PDB file of C-alpha atoms and ligand atoms in Angstrom:
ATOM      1  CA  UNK A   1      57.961 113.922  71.431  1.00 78.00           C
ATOM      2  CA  UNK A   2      61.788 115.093  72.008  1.00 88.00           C
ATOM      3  CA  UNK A   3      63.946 117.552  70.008  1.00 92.00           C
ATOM      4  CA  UNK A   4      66.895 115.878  69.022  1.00 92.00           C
ATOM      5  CA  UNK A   5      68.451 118.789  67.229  1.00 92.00           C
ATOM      6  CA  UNK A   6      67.558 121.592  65.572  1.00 95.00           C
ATOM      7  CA  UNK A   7      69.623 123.690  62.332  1.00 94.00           C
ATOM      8  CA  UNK A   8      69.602 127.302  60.457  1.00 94.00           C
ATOM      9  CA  UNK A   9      68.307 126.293  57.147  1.00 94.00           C
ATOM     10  CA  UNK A  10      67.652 129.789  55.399  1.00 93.00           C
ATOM     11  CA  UNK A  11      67.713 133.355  55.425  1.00 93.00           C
ATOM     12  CA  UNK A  12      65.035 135.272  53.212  1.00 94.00           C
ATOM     13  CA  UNK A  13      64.124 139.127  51.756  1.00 92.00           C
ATOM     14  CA  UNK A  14      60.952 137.471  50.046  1.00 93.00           C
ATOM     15  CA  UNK A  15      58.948 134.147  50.457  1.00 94.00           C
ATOM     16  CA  UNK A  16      60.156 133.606  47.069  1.00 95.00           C
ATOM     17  CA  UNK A  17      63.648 132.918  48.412  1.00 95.00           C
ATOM     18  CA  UNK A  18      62.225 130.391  50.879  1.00 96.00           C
ATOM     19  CA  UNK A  19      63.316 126.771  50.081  1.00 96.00           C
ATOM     20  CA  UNK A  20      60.498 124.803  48.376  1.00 95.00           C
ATOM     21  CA  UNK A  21      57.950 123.793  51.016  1.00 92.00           C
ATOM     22  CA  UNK A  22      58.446 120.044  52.640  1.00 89.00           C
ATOM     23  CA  UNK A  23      57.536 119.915  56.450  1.00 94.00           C
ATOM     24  CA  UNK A  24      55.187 121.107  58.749  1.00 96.00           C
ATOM     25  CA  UNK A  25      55.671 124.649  59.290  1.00 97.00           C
ATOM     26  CA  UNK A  26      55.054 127.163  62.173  1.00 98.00           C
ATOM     27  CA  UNK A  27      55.019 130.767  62.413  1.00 98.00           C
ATOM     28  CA  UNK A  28      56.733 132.874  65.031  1.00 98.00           C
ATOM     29  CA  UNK A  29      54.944 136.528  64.608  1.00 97.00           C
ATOM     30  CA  UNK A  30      54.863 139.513  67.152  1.00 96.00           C
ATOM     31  CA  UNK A  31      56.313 142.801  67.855  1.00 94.00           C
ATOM     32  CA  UNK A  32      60.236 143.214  67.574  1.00 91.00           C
ATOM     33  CA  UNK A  33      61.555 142.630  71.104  1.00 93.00           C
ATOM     34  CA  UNK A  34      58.951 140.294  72.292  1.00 96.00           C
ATOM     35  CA  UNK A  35      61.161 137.220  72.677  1.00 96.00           C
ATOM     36  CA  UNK A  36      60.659 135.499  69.386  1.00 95.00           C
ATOM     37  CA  UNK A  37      64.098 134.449  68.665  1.00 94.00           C
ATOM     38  CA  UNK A  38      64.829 133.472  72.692  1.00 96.00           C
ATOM     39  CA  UNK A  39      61.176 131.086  72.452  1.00 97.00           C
ATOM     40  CA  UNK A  40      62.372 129.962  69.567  1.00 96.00           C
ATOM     41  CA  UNK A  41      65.801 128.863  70.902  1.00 96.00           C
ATOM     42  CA  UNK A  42      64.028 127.232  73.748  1.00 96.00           C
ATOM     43  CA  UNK A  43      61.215 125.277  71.632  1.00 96.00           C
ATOM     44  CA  UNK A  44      64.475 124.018  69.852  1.00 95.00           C
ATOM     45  CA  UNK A  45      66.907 123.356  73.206  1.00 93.00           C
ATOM     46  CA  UNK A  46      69.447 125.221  71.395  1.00 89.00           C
ATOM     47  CA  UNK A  47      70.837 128.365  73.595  1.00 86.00           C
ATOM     48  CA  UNK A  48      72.089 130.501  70.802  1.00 88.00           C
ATOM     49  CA  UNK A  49      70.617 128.854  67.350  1.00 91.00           C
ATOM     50  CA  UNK A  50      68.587 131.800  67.007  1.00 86.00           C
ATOM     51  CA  UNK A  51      70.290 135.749  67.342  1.00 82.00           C
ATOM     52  CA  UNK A  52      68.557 137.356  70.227  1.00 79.00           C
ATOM     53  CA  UNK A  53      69.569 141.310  70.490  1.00 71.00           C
ATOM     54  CA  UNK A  54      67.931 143.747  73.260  1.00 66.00           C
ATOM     55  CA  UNK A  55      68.232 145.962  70.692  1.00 62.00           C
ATOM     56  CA  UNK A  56      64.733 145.904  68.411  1.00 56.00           C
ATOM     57  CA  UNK A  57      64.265 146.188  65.039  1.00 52.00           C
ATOM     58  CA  UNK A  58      66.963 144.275  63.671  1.00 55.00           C
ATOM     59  CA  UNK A  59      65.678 141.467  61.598  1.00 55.00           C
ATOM     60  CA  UNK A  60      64.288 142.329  58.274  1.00 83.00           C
ATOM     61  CA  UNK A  61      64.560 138.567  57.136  1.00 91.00           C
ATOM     62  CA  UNK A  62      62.763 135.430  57.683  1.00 94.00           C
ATOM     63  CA  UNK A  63      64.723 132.932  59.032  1.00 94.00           C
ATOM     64  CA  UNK A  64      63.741 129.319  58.528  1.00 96.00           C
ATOM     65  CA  UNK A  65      65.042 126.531  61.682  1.00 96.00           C
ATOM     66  CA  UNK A  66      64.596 122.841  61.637  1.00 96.00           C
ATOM     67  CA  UNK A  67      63.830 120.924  64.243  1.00 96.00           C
ATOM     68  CA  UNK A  68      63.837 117.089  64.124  1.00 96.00           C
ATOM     69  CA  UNK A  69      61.808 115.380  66.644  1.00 93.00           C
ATOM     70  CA  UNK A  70      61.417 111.931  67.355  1.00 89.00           C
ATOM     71  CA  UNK A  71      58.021 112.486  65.786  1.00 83.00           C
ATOM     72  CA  UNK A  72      59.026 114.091  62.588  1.00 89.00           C
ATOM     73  CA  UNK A  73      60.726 117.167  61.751  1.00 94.00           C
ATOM     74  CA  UNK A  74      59.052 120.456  61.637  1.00 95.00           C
ATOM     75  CA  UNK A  75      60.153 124.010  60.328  1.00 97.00           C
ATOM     76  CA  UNK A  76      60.260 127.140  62.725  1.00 97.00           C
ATOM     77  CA  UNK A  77      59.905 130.639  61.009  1.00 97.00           C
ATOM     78  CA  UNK A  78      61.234 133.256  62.399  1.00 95.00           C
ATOM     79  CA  UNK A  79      59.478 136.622  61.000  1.00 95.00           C
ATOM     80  CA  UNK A  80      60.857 139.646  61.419  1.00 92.00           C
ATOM     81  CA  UNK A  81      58.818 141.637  64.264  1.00 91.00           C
ATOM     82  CA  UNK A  82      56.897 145.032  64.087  1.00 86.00           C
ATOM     83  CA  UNK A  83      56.208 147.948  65.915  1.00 83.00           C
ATOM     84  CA  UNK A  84      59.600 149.315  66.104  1.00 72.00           C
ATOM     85  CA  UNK A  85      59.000 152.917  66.650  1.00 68.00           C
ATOM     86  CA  UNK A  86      61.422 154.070  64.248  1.00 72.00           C
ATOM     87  CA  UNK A  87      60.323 153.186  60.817  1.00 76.00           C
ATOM     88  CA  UNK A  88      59.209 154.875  58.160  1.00 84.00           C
ATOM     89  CA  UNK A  89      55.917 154.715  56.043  1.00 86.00           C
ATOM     90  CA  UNK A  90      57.726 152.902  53.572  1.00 87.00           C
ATOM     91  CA  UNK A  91      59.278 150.670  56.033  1.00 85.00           C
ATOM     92  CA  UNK A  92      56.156 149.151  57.424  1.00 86.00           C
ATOM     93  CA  UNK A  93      54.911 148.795  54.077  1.00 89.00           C
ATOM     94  CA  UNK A  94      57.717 146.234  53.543  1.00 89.00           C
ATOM     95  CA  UNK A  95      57.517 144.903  56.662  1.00 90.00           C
ATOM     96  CA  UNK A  96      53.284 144.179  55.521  1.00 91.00           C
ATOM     97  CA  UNK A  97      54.590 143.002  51.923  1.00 92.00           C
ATOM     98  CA  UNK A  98      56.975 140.441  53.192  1.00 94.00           C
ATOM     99  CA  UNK A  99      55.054 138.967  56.383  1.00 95.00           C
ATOM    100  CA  UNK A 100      51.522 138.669  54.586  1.00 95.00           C
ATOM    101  CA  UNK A 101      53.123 137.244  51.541  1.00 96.00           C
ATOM    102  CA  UNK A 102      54.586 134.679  53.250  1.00 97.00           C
ATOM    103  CA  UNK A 103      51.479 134.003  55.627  1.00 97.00           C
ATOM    104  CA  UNK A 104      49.095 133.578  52.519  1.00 96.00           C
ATOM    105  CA  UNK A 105      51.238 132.251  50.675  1.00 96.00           C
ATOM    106  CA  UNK A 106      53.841 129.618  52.348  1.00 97.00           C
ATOM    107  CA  UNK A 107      51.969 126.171  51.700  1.00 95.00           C
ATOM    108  CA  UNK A 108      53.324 124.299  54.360  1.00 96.00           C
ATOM    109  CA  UNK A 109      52.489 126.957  57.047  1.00 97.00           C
ATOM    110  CA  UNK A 110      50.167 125.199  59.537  1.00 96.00           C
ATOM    111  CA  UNK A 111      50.366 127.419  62.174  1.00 97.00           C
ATOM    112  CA  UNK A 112      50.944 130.550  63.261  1.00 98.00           C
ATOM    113  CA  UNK A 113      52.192 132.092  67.167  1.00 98.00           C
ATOM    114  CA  UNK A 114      51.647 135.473  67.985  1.00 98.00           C
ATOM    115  CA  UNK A 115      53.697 136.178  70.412  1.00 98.00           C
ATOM    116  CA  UNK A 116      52.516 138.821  73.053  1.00 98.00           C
ATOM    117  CA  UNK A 117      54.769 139.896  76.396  1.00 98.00           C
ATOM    118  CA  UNK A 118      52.500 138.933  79.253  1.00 98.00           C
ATOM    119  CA  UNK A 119      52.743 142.434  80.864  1.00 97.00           C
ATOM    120  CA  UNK A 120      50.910 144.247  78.068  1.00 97.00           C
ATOM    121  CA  UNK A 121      47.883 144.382  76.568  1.00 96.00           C
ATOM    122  CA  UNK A 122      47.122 143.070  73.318  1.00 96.00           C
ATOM    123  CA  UNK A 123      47.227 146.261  70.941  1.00 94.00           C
ATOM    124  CA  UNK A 124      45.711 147.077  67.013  1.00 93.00           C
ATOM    125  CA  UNK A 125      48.819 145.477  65.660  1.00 93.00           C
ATOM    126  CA  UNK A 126      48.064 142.253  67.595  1.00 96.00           C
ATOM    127  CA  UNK A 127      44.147 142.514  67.106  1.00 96.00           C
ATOM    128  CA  UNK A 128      44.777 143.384  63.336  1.00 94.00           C
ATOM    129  CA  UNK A 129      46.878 140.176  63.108  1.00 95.00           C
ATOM    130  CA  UNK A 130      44.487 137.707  64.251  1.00 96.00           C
ATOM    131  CA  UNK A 131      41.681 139.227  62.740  1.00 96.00           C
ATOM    132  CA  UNK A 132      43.690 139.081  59.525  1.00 96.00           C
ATOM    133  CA  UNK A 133      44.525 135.345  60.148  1.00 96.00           C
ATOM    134  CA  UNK A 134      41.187 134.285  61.211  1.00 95.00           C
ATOM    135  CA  UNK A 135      39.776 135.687  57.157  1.00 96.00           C
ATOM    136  CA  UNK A 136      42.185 133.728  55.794  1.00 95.00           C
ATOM    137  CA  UNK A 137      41.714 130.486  58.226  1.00 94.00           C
ATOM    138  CA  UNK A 138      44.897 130.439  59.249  1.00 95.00           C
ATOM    139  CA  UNK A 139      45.233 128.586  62.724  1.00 95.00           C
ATOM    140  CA  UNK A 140      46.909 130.893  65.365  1.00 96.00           C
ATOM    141  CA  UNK A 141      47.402 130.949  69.190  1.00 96.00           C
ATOM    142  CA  UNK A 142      48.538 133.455  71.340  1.00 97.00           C
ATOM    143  CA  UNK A 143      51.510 132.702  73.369  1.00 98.00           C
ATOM    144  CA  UNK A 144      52.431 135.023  76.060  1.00 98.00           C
ATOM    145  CA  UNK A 145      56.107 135.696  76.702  1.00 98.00           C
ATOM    146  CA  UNK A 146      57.844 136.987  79.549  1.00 98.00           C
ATOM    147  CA  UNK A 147      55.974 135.163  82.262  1.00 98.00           C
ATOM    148  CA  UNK A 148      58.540 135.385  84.383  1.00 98.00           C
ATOM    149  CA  UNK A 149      58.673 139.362  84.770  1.00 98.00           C
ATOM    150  CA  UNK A 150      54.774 138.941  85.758  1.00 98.00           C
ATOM    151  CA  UNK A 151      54.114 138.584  89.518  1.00 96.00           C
ATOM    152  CA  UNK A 152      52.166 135.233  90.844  1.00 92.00           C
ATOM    153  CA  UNK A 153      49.336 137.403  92.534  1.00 93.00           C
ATOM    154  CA  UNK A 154      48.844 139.785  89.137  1.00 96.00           C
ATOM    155  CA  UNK A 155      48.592 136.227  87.063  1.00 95.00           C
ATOM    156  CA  UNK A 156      44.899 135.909  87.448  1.00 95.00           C
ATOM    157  CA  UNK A 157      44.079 139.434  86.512  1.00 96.00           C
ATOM    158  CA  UNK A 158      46.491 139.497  83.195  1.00 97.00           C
ATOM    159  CA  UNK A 159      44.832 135.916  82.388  1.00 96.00           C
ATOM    160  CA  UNK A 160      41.513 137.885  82.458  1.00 95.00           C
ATOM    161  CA  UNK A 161      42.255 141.025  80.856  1.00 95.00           C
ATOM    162  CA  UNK A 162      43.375 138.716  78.041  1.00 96.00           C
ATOM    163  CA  UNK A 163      40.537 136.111  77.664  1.00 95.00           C
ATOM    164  CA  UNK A 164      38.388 139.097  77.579  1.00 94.00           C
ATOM    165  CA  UNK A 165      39.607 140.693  74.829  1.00 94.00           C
ATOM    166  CA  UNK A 166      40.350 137.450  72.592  1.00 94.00           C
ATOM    167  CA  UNK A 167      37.034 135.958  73.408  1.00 88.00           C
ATOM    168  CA  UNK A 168      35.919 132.440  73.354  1.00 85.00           C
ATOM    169  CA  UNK A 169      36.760 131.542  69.947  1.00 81.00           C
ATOM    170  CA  UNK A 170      40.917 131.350  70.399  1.00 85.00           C
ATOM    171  CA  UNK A 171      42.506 128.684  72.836  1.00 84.00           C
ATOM    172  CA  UNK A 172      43.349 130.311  76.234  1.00 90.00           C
ATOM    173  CA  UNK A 173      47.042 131.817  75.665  1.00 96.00           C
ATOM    174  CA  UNK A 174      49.980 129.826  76.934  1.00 97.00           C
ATOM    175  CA  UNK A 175      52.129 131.198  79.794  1.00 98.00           C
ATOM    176  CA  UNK A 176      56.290 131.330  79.108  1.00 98.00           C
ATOM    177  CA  UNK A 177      59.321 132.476  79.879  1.00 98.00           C
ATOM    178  CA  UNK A 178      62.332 131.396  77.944  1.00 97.00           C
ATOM    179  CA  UNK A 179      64.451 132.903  80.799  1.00 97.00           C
ATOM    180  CA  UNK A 180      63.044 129.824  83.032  1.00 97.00           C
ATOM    181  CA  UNK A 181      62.212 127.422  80.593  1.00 96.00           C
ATOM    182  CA  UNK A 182      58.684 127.135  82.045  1.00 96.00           C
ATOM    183  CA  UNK A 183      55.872 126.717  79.431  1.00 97.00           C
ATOM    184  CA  UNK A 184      58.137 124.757  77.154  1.00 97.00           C
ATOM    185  CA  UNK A 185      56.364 121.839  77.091  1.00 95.00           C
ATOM    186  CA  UNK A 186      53.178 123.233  77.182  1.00 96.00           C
ATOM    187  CA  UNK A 187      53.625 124.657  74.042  1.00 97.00           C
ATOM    188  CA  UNK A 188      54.669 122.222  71.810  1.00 95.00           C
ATOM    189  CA  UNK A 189      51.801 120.010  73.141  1.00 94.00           C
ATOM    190  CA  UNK A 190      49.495 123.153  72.003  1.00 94.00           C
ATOM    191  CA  UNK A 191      51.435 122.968  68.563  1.00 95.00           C
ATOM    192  CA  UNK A 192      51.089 119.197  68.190  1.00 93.00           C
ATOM    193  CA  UNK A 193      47.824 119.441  68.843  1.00 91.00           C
ATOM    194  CA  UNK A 194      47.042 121.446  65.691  1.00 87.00           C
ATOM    195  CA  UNK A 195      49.568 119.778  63.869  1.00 88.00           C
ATOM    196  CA  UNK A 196      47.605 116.725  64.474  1.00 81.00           C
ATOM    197  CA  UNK A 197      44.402 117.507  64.355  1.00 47.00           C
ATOM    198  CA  UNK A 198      44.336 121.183  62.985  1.00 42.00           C
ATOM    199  CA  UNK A 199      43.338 122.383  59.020  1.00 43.00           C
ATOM    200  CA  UNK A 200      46.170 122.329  56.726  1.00 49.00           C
ATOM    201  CA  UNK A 201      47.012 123.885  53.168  1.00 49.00           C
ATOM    202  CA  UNK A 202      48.544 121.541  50.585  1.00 47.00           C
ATOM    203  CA  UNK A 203      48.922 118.160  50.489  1.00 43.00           C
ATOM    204  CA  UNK A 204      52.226 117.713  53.217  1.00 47.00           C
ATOM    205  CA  UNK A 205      53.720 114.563  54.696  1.00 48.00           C
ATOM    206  CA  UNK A 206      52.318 114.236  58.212  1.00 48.00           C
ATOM    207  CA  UNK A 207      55.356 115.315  60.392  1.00 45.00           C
ATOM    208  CA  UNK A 208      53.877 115.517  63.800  1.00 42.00           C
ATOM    209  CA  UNK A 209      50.727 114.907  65.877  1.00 40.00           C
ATOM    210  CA  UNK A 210      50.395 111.339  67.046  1.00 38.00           C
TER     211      UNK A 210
HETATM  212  N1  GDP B   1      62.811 138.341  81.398  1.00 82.73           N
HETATM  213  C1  GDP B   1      62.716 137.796  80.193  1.00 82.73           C
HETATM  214  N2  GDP B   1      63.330 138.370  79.142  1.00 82.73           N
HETATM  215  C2  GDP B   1      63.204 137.813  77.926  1.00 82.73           C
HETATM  216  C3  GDP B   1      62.429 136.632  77.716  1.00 82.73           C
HETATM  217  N3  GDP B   1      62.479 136.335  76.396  1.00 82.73           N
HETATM  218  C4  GDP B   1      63.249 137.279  75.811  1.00 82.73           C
HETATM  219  N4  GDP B   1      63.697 138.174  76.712  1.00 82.73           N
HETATM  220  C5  GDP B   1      64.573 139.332  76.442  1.00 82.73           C
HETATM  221  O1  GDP B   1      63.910 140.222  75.564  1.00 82.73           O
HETATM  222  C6  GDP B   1      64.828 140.783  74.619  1.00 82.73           C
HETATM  223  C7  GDP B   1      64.362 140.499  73.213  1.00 82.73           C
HETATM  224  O2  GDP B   1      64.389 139.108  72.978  1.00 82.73           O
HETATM  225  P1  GDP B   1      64.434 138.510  71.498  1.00 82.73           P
HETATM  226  O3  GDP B   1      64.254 137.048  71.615  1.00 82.73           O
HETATM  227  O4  GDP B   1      65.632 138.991  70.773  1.00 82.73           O
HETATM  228  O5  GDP B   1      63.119 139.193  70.860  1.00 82.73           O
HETATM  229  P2  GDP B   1      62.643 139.268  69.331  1.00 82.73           P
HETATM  230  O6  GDP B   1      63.035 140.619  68.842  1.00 82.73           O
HETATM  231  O7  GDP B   1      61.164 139.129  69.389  1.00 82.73           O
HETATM  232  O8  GDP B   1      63.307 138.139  68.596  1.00 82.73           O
HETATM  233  C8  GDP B   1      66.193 140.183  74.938  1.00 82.73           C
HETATM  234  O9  GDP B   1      66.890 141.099  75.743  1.00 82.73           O
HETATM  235  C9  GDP B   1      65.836 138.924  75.710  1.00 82.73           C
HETATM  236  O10 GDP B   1      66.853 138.539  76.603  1.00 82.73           O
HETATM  237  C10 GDP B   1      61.781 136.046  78.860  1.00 82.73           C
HETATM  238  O11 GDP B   1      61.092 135.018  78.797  1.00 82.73           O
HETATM  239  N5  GDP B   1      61.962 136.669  80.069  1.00 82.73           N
HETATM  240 MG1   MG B   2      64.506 138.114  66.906  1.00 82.73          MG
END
């Protein structure tokens, strides 16, 4: 399957101001800074379609891309990250309100990516996302970002430390850097395949798979 361009198609405070459902959707989810907005350019071959900052905490909106493949087109969400030190109580709160509305409640969702940088470990906020995801049988995979800052001979070790704290029940984690493009296509064959083959909510159009 081949991207053959990709489009902005909304801005949102609330999954209520989401345009009605109609594609295939998947989740981008992880802490602010992670690379969610520079994967996302690079699952869409679009350098700058997305707003990447090296400053975190920025987004407080979802932001809704589609991609037309020669398969179908499909709907990237781009949720606004967490774990930005500097929040407040009520902050967060928000942050909860918005992200887990839309997550249980955005009927063409069919997948969700938590991104993770490949140099840390998985933390509460990570752990408390899947576990969240898993009640509501939501599919998710971990995709780990930053692969590039993460020397060859530590790879084995960090693949490790991670298996062992996801278990067997998730789908190894998928290795990329959006700096070097590598893991790319790796990806959206992981996302196909649950687009294909995976649960879904509602009664959608298939849009990609085989
Ligand atoms: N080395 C490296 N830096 C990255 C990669 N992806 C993102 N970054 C950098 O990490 C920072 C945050 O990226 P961004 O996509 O805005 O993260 P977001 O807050 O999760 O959307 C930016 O300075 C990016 O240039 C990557 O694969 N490798
Ligand atoms: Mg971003």
């Amino acid at each position: 399957m081949r991207v053959l361009s990709a489009e902005h198609v909304a801005a949102a405070a609330s999954p209520a101001g989401l345009p009605e459902p109609e594609v295939p959707e998947v989740a981008l989810l992880g802490r602010s800074n992670v690379g969610k907005s520079s994967l996302l350019n690079r699952l869409a071959g679009r350098r700058a379609l997305a707003r990447t900052s090296a400053t975190p905490g920025k987004t407080r909106l979802i932001h809704l891309y589609r991609v037309r493949r020669t398969g179908g087109d499909l709907l990237l969400a781009d949720l606004p990250g967490y774990g930005y030190a500097r929040v407040s109580r009520q902050e967060r709160r928000r942050w909860r309100d918005l992200v887990e509305g839309y997550l249980a409640g955005r009927e063409s969702l069919r997948l969700a990516l938590l991104l993770q940088d490949a140099r840390r470990d998985l933390g509460d906020d990570e752990l408390g996302l899947l576990a969240w995801l898993r009640e509501r049988e939501l599919p998710a995979m971990v995709v780990l970002t930053k692969a590039d800052k993460v020397r060859s001979a530590e790879r084995a070790r960090r693949r490790r430390a991670f298996a062992e704290v996801l278990g067997p029940e998730l789908a190894e984690p998928v290795w990329t850097s959006a700096t070097r493009g590598t893991g790319i296509e790796a990806l959206w064959e992981g996302i196909d395949a649950w687009l294909g083959t995976g649960p879904s909510r509602g009664d959608l159009p298939a849009g990609g798979g085989a």
